JSON list of C-alpha atoms in Angstrom, two decimals:
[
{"chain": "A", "resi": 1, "resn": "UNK", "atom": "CA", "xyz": [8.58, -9.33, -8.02]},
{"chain": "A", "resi": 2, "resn": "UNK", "atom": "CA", "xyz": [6.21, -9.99, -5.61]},
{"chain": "A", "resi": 3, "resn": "UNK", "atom": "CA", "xyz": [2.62, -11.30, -6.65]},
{"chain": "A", "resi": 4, "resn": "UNK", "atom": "CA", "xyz": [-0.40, -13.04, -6.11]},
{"chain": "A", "resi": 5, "resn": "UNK", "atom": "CA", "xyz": [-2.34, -14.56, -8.58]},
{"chain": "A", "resi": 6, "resn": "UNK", "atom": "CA", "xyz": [-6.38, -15.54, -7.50]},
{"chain": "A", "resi": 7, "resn": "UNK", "atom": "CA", "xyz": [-7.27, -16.75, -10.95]},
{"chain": "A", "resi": 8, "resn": "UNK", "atom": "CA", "xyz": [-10.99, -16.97, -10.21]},
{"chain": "A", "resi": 9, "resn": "UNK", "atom": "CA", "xyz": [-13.15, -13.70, -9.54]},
{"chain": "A", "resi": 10, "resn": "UNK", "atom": "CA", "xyz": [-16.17, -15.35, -8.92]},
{"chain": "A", "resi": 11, "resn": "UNK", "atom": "CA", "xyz": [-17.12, -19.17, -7.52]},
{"chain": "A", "resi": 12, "resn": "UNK", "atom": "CA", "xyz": [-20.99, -19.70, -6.85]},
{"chain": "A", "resi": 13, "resn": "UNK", "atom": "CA", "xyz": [-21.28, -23.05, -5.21]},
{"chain": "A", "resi": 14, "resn": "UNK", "atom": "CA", "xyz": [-24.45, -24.77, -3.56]},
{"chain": "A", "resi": 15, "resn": "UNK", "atom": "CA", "xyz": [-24.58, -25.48, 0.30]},
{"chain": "A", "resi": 16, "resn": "UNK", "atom": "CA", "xyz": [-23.14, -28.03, 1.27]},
{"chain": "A", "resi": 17, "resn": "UNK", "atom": "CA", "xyz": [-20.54, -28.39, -1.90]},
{"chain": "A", "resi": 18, "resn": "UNK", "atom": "CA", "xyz": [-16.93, -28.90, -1.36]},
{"chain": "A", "resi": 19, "resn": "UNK", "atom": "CA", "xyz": [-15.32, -25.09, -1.92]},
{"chain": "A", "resi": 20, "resn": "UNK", "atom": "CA", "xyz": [-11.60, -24.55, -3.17]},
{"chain": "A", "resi": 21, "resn": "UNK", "atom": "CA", "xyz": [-10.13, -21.10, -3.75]},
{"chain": "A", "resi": 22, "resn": "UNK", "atom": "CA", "xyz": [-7.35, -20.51, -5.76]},
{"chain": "A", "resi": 23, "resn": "UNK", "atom": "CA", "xyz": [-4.08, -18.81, -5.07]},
{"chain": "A", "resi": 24, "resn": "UNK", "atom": "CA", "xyz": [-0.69, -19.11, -6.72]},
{"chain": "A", "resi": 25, "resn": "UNK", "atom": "CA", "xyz": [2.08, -16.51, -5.65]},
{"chain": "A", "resi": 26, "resn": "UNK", "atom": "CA", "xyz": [5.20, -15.29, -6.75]},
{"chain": "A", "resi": 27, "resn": "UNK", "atom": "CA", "xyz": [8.13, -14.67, -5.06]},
{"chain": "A", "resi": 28, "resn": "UNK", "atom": "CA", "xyz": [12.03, -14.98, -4.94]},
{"chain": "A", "resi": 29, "resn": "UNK", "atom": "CA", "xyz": [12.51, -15.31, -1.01]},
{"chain": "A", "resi": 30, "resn": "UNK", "atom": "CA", "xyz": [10.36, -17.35, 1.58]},
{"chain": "A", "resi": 31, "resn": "UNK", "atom": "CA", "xyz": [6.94, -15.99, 2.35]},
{"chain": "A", "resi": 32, "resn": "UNK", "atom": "CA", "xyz": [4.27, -15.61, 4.80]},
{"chain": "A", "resi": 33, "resn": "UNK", "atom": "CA", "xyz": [0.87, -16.69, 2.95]},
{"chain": "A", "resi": 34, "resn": "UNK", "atom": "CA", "xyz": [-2.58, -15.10, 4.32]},
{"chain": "A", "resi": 35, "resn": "UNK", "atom": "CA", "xyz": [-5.64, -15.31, 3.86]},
{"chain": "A", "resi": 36, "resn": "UNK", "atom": "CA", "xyz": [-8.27, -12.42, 4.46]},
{"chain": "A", "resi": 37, "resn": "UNK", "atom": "CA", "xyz": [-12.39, -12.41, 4.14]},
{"chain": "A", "resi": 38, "resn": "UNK", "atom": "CA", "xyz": [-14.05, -9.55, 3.79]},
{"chain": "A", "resi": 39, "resn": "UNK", "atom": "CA", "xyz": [-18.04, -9.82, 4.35]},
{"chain": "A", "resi": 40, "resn": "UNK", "atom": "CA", "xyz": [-20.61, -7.61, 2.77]},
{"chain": "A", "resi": 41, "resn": "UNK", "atom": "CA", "xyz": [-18.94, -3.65, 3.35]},
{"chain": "A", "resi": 42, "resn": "UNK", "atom": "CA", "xyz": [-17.04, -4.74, 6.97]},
{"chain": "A", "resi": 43, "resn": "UNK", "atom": "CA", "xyz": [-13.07, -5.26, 7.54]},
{"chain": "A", "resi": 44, "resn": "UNK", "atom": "CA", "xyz": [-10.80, -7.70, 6.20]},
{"chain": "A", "resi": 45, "resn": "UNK", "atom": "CA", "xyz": [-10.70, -10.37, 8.95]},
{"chain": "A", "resi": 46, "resn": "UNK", "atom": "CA", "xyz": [-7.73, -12.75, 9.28]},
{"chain": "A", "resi": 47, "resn": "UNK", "atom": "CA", "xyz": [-9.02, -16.20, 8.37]},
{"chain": "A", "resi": 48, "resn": "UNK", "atom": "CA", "xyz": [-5.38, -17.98, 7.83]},
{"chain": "A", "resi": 49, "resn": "UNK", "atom": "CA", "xyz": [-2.04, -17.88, 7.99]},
{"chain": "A", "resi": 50, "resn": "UNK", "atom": "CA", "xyz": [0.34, -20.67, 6.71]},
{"chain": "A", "resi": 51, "resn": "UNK", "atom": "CA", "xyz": [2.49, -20.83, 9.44]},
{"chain": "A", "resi": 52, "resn": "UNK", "atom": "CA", "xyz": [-0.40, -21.79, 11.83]},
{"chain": "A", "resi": 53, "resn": "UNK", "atom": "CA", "xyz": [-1.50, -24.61, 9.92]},
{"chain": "A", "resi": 54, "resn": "UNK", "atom": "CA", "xyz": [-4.67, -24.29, 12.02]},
{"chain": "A", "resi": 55, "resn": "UNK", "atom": "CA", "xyz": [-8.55, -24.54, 10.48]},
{"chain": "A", "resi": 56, "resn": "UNK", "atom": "CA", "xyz": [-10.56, -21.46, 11.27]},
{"chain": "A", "resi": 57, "resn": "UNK", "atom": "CA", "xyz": [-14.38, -22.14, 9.94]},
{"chain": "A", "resi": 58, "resn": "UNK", "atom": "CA", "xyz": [-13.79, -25.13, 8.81]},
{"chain": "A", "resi": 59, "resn": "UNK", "atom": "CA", "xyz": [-11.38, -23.92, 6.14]},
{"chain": "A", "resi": 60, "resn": "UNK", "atom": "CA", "xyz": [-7.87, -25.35, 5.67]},
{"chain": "A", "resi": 61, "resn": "UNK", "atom": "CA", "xyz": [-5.01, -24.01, 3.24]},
{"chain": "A", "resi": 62, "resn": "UNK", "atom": "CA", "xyz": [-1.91, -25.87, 3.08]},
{"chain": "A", "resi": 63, "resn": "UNK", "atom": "CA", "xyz": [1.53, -24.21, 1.33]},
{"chain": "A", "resi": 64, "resn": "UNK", "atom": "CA", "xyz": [2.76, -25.98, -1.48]},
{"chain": "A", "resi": 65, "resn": "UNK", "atom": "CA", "xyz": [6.67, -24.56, -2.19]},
{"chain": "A", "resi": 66, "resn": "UNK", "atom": "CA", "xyz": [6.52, -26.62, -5.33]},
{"chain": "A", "resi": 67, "resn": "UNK", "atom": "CA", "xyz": [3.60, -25.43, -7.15]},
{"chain": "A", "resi": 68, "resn": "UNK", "atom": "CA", "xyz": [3.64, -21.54, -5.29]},
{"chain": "A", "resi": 69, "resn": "UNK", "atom": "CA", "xyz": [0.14, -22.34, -4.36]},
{"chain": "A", "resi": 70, "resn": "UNK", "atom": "CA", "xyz": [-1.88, -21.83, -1.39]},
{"chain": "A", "resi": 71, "resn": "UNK", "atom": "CA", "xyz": [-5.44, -22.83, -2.23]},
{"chain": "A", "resi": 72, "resn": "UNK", "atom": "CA", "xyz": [-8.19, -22.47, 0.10]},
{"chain": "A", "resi": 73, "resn": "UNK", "atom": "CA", "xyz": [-10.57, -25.81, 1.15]},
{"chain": "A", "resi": 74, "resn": "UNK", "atom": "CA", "xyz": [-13.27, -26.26, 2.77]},
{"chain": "A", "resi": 75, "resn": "UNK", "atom": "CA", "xyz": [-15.65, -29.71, 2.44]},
{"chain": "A", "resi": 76, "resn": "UNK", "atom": "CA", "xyz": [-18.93, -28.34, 3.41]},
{"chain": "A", "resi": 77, "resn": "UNK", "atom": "CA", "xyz": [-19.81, -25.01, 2.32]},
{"chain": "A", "resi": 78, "resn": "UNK", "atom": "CA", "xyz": [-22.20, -22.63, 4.03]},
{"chain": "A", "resi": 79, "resn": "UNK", "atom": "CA", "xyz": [-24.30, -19.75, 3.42]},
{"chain": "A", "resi": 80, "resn": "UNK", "atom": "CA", "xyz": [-22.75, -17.68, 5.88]},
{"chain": "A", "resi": 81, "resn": "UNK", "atom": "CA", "xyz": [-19.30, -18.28, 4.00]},
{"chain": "A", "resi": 82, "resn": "UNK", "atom": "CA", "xyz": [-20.32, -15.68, 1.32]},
{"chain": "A", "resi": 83, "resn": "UNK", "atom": "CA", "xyz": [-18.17, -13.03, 0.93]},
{"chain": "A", "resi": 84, "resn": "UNK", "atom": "CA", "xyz": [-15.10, -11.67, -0.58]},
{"chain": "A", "resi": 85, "resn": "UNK", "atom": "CA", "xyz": [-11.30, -13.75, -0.03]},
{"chain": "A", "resi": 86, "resn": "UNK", "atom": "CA", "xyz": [-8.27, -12.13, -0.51]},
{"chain": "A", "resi": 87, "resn": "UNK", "atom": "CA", "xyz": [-4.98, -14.36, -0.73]},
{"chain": "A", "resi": 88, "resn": "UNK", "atom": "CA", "xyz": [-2.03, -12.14, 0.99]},
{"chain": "A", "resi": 89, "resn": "UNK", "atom": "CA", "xyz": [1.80, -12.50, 0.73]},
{"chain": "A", "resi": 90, "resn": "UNK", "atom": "CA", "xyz": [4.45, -10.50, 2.56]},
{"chain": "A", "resi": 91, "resn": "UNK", "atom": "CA", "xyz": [8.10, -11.42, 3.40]},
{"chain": "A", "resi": 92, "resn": "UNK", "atom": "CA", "xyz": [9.17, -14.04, 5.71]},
{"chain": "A", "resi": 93, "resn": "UNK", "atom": "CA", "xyz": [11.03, -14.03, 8.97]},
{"chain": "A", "resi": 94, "resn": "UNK", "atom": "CA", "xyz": [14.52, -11.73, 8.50]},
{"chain": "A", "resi": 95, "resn": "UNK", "atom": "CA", "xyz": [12.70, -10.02, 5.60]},
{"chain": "A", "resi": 96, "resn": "UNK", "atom": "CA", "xyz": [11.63, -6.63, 7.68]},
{"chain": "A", "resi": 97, "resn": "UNK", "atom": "CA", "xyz": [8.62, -4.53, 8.09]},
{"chain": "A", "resi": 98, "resn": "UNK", "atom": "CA", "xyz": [6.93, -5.87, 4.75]},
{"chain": "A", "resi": 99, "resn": "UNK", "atom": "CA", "xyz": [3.61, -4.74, 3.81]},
{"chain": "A", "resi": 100, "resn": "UNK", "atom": "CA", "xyz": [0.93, -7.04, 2.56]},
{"chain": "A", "resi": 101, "resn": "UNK", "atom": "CA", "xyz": [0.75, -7.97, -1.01]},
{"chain": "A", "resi": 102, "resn": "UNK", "atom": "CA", "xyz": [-3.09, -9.01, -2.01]},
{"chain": "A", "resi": 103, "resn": "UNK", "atom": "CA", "xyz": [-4.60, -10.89, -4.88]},
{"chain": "A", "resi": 104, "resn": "UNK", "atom": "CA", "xyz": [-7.67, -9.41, -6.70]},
{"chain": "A", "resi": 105, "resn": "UNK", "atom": "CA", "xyz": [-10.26, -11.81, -4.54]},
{"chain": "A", "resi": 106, "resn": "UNK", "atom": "CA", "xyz": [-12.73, -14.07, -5.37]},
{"chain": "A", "resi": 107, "resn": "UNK", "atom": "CA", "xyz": [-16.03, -13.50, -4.31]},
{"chain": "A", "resi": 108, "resn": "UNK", "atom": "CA", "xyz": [-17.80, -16.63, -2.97]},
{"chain": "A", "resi": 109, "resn": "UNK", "atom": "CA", "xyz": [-21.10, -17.09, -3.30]},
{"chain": "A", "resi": 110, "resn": "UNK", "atom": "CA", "xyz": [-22.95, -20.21, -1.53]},
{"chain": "A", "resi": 111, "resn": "UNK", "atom": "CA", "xyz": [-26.55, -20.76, -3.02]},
{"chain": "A", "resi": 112, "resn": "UNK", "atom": "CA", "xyz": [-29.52, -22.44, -0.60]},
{"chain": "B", "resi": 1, "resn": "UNK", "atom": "CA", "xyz": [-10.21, -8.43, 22.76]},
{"chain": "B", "resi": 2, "resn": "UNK", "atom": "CA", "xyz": [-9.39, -4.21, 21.13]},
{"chain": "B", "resi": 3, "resn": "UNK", "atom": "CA", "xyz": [-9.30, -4.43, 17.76]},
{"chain": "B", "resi": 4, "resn": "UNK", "atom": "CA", "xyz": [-7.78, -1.36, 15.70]},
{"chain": "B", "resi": 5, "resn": "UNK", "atom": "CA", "xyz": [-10.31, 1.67, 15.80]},
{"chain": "B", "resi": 6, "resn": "UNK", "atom": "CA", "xyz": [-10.44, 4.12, 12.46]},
{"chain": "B", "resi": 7, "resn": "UNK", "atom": "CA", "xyz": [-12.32, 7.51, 12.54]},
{"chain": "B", "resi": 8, "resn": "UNK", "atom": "CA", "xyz": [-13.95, 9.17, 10.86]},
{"chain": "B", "resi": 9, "resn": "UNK", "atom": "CA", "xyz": [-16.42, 5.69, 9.22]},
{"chain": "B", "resi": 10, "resn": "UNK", "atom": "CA", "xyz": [-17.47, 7.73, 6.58]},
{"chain": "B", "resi": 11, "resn": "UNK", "atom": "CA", "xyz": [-15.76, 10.85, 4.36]},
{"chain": "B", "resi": 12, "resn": "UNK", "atom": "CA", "xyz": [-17.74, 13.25, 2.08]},
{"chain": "B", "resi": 13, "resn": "UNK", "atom": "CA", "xyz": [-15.49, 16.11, 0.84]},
{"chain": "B", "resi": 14, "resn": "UNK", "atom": "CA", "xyz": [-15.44, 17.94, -2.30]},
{"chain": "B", "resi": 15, "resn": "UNK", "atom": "CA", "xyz": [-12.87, 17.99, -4.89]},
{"chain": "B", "resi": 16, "resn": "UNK", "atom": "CA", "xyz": [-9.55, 20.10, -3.95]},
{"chain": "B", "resi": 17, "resn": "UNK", "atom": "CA", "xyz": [-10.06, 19.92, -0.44]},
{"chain": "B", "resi": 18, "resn": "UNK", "atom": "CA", "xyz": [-8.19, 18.54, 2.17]},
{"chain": "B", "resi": 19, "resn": "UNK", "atom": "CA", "xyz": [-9.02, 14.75, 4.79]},
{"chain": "B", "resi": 20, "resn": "UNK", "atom": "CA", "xyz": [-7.64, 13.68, 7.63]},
{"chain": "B", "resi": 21, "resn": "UNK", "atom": "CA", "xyz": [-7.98, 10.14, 8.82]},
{"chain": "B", "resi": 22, "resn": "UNK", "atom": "CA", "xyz": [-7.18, 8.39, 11.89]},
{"chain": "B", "resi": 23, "resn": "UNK", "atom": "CA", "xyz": [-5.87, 4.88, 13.06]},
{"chain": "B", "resi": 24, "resn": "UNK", "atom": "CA", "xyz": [-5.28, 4.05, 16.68]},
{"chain": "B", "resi": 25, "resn": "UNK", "atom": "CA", "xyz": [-3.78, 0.21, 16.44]},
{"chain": "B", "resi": 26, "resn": "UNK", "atom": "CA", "xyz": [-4.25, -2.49, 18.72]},
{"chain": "B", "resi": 27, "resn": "UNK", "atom": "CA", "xyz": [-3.01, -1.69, 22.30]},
{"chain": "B", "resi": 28, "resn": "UNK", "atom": "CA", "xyz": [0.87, -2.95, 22.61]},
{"chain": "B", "resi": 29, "resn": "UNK", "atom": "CA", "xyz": [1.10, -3.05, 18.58]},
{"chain": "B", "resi": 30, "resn": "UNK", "atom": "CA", "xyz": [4.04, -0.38, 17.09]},
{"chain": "B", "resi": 31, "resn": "UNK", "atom": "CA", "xyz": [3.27, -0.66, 13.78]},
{"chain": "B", "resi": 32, "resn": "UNK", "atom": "CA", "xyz": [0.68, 0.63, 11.87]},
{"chain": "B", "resi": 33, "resn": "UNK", "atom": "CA", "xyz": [-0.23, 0.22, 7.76]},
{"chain": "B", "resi": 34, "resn": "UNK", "atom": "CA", "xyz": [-1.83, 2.12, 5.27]},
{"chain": "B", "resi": 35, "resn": "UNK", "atom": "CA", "xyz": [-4.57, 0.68, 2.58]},
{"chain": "B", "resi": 36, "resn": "UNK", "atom": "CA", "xyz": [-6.34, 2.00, -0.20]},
{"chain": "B", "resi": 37, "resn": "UNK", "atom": "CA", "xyz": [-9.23, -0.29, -1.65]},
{"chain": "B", "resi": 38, "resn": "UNK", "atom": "CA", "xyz": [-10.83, 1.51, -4.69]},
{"chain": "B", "resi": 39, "resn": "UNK", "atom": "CA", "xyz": [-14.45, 0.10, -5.56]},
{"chain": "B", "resi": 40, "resn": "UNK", "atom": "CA", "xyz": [-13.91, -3.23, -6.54]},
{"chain": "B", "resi": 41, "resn": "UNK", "atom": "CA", "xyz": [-10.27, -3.50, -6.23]},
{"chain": "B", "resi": 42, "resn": "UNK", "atom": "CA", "xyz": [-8.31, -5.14, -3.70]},
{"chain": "B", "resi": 43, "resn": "UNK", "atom": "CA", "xyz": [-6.53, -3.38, -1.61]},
{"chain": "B", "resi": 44, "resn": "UNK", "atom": "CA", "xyz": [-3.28, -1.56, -2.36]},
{"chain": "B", "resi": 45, "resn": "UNK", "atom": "CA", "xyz": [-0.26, -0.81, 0.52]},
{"chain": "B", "resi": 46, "resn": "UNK", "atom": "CA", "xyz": [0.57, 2.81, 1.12]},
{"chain": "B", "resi": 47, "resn": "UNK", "atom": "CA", "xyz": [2.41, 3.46, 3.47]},
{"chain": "B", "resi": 48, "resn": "UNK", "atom": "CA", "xyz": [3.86, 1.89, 6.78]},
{"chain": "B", "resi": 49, "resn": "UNK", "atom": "CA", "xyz": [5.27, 3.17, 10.21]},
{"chain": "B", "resi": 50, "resn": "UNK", "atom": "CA", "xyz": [7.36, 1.42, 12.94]},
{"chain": "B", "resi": 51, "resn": "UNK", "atom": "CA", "xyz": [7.68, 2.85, 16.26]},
{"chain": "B", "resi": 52, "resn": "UNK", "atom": "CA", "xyz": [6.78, 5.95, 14.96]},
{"chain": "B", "resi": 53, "resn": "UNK", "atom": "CA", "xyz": [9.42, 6.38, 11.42]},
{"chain": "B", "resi": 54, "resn": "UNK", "atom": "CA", "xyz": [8.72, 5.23, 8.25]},
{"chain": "B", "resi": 55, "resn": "UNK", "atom": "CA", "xyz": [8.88, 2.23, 7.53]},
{"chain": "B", "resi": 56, "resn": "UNK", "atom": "CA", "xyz": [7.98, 1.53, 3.83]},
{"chain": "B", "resi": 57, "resn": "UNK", "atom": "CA", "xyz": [6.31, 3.44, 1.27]},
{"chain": "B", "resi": 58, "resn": "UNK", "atom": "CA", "xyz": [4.13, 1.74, -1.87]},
{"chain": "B", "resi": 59, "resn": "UNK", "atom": "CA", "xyz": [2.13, 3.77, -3.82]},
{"chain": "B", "resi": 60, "resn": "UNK", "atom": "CA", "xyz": [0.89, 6.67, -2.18]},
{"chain": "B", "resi": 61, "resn": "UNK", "atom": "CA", "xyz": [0.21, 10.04, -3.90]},
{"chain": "B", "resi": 62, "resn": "UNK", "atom": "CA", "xyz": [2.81, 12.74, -2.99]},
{"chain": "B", "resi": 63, "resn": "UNK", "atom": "CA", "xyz": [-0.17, 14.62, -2.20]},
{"chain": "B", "resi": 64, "resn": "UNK", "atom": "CA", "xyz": [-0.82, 12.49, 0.92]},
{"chain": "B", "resi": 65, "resn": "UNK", "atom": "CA", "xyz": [1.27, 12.42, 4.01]},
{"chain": "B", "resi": 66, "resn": "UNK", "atom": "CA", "xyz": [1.32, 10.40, 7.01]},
{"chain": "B", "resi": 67, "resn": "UNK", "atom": "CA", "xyz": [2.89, 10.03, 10.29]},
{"chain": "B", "resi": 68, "resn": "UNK", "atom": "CA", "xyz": [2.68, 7.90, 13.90]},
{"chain": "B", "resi": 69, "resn": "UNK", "atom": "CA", "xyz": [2.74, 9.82, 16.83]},
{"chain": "B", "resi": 70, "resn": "UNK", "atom": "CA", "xyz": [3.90, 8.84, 20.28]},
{"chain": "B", "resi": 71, "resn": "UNK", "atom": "CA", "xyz": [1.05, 7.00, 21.74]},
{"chain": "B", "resi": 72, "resn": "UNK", "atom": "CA", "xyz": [1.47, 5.33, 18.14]},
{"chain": "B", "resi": 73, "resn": "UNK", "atom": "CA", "xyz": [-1.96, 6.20, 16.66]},
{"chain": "B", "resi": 74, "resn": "UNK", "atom": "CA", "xyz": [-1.37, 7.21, 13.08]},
{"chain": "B", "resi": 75, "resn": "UNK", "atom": "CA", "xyz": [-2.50, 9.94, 10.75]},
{"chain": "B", "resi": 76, "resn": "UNK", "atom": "CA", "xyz": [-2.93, 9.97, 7.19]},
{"chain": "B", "resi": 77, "resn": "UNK", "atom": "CA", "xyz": [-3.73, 13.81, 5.52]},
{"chain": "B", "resi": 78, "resn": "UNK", "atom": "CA", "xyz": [-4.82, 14.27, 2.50]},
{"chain": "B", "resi": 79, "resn": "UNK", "atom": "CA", "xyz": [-5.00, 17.24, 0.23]},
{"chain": "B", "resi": 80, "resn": "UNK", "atom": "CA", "xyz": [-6.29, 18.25, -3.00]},
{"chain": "B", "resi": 81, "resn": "UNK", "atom": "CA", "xyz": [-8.39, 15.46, -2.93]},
{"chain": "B", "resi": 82, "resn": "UNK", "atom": "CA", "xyz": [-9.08, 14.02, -6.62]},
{"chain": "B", "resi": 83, "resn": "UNK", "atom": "CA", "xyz": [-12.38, 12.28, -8.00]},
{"chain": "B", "resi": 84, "resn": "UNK", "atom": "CA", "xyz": [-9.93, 9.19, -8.02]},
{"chain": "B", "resi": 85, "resn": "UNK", "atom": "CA", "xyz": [-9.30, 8.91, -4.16]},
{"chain": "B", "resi": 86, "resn": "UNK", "atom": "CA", "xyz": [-12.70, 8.06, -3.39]},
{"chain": "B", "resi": 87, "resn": "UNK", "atom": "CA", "xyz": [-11.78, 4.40, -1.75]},
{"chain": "B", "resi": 88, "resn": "UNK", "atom": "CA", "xyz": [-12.00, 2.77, 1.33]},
{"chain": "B", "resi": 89, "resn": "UNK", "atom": "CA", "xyz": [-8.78, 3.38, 3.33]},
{"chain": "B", "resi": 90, "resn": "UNK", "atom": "CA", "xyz": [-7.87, 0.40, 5.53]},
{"chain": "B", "resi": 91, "resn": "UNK", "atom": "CA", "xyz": [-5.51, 0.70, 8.71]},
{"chain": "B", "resi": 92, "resn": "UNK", "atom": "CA", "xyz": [-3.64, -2.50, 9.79]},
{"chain": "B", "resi": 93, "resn": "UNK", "atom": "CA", "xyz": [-1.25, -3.10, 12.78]},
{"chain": "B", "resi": 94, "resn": "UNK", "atom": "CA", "xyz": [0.81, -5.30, 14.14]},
{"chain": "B", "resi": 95, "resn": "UNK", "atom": "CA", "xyz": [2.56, -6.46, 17.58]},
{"chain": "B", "resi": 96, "resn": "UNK", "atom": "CA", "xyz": [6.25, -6.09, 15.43]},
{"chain": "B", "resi": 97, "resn": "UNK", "atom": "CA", "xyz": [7.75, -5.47, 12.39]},
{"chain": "B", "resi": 98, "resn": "UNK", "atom": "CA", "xyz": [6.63, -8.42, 10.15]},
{"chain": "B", "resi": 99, "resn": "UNK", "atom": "CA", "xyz": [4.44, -10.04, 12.62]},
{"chain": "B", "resi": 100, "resn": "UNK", "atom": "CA", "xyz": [0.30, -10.71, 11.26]},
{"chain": "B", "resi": 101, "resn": "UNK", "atom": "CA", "xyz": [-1.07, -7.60, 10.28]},
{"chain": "B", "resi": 102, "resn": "UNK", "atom": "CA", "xyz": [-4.80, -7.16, 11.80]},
{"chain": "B", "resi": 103, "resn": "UNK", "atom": "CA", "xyz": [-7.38, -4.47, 10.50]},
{"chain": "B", "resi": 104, "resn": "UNK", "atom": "CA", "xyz": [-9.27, -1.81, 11.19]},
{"chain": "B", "resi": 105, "resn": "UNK", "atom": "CA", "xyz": [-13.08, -1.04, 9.43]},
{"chain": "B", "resi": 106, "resn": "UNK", "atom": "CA", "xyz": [-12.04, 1.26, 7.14]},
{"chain": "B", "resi": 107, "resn": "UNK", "atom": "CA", "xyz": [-12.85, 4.86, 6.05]},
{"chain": "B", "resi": 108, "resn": "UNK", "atom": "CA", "xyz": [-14.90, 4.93, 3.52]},
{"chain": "B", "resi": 109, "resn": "UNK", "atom": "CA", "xyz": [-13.85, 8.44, 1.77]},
{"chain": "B", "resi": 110, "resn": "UNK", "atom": "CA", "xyz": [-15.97, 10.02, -0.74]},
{"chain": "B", "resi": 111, "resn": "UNK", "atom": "CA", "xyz": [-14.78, 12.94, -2.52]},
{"chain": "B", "resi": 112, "resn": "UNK", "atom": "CA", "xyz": [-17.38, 14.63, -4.81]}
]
């Protein structure tokens, strides 16, 4: 079965702190890995996907097959980088029209 | 750059009544998804359409229905609305089957 895990519901950090959200998945095939942030009562945005291996906002998120993770990293946090981050899964290339798959979120919250 | 347009923003309707909301995806995009996010929750798939059949069903209520028409804007009605289905309903598209979904602001239904 299909699953993602965000083990931590809440993470208050200061500014400036290094920030790392978790996400472990679970699933039998090859997946896509997302993640989505979703500021104060607007859309889920697109921050990352895996197979860009870009950094958007300074945050990174490398896949690691061995531990099903796909953690979320940034060295500097900011206030503006409260909000809500949902980790996403969905099948990979050859798996069809497969809808997304979303952990529970953490809400991050950086303190002044 | 379009992004994917919902309407109505906001829903009040009493219980037993009927909704109808609206998704028009990203220009060029054929497929179109279906999210419920109840208060605090994260959101939960649907229903999905590609090139206007469906595509893939999760958990949605037999008492809603959906469809995509031909200029692929999508529908999704609603009737005998419970307490329970007050939520945020998300629309996502994307370019293909499979390819990065992208979202729309939400409905934010409210049934009374």
């Amino acid at each position: 079965a299909q699953r993602v895990t965000q083990p931590e519901k809440l993470l208050s950090v200061f500014k400036g702190a290094p920030v790392e959200l978790k996400c472990n998945y679970s699933y039998s095939g090859s997946p896509e890995l997302f993640w989505y942030v979703q500021y104060s009562r607007q859309r889920l945005q697109l921050l990352l996907r895996h197979i860009s291996r870009e950094s958007i906002k300074g945050f990174t998120a490398d896949l690691n097959k061995g531990e099903t993770s796909f953690h979320l990293k940034k060295p500097f946090a900011q206030e503006e980088d409260s909000a809500m981050y949902y980790c996403a899964l969905k099948g990979g290339p050859g798996s069809g029209n497969t809808p997304l798959v979303f952990g529970k979120g953490t809400r991050l919250s950086v303190i002044a | 750059a379009a992004g994917v347009i919902q309407s109505p923003r906001h829903l009040i309707k009493e219980k037993r009544e009927t909704a109808t909301l609206k998704c028009y995806p990203i220009p060029r995009h054929d497929t179109v998804y279906w999210y419920q996010q109840g208060p605090g929750q994260d959101p939960q798939f649907l229903i999905s359409f590609y090139e206007k059949m469906q595509s893939d069903k999760g958990s949605i209520p037999d008492r809603f229905s959906a469809q995509q028409f031909s200029d692929y804007h999508s529908e999704l009605n609603m009737s005998s609305l419970e307490l329970g289905d007050s939520a945020l309903y998300f629309c996502a598209s994307s370019r293909s089957r499979g390819d990065t979904q992208y979202f729309g602001p939400g409905t934010r239904l409210t049934v009374l």
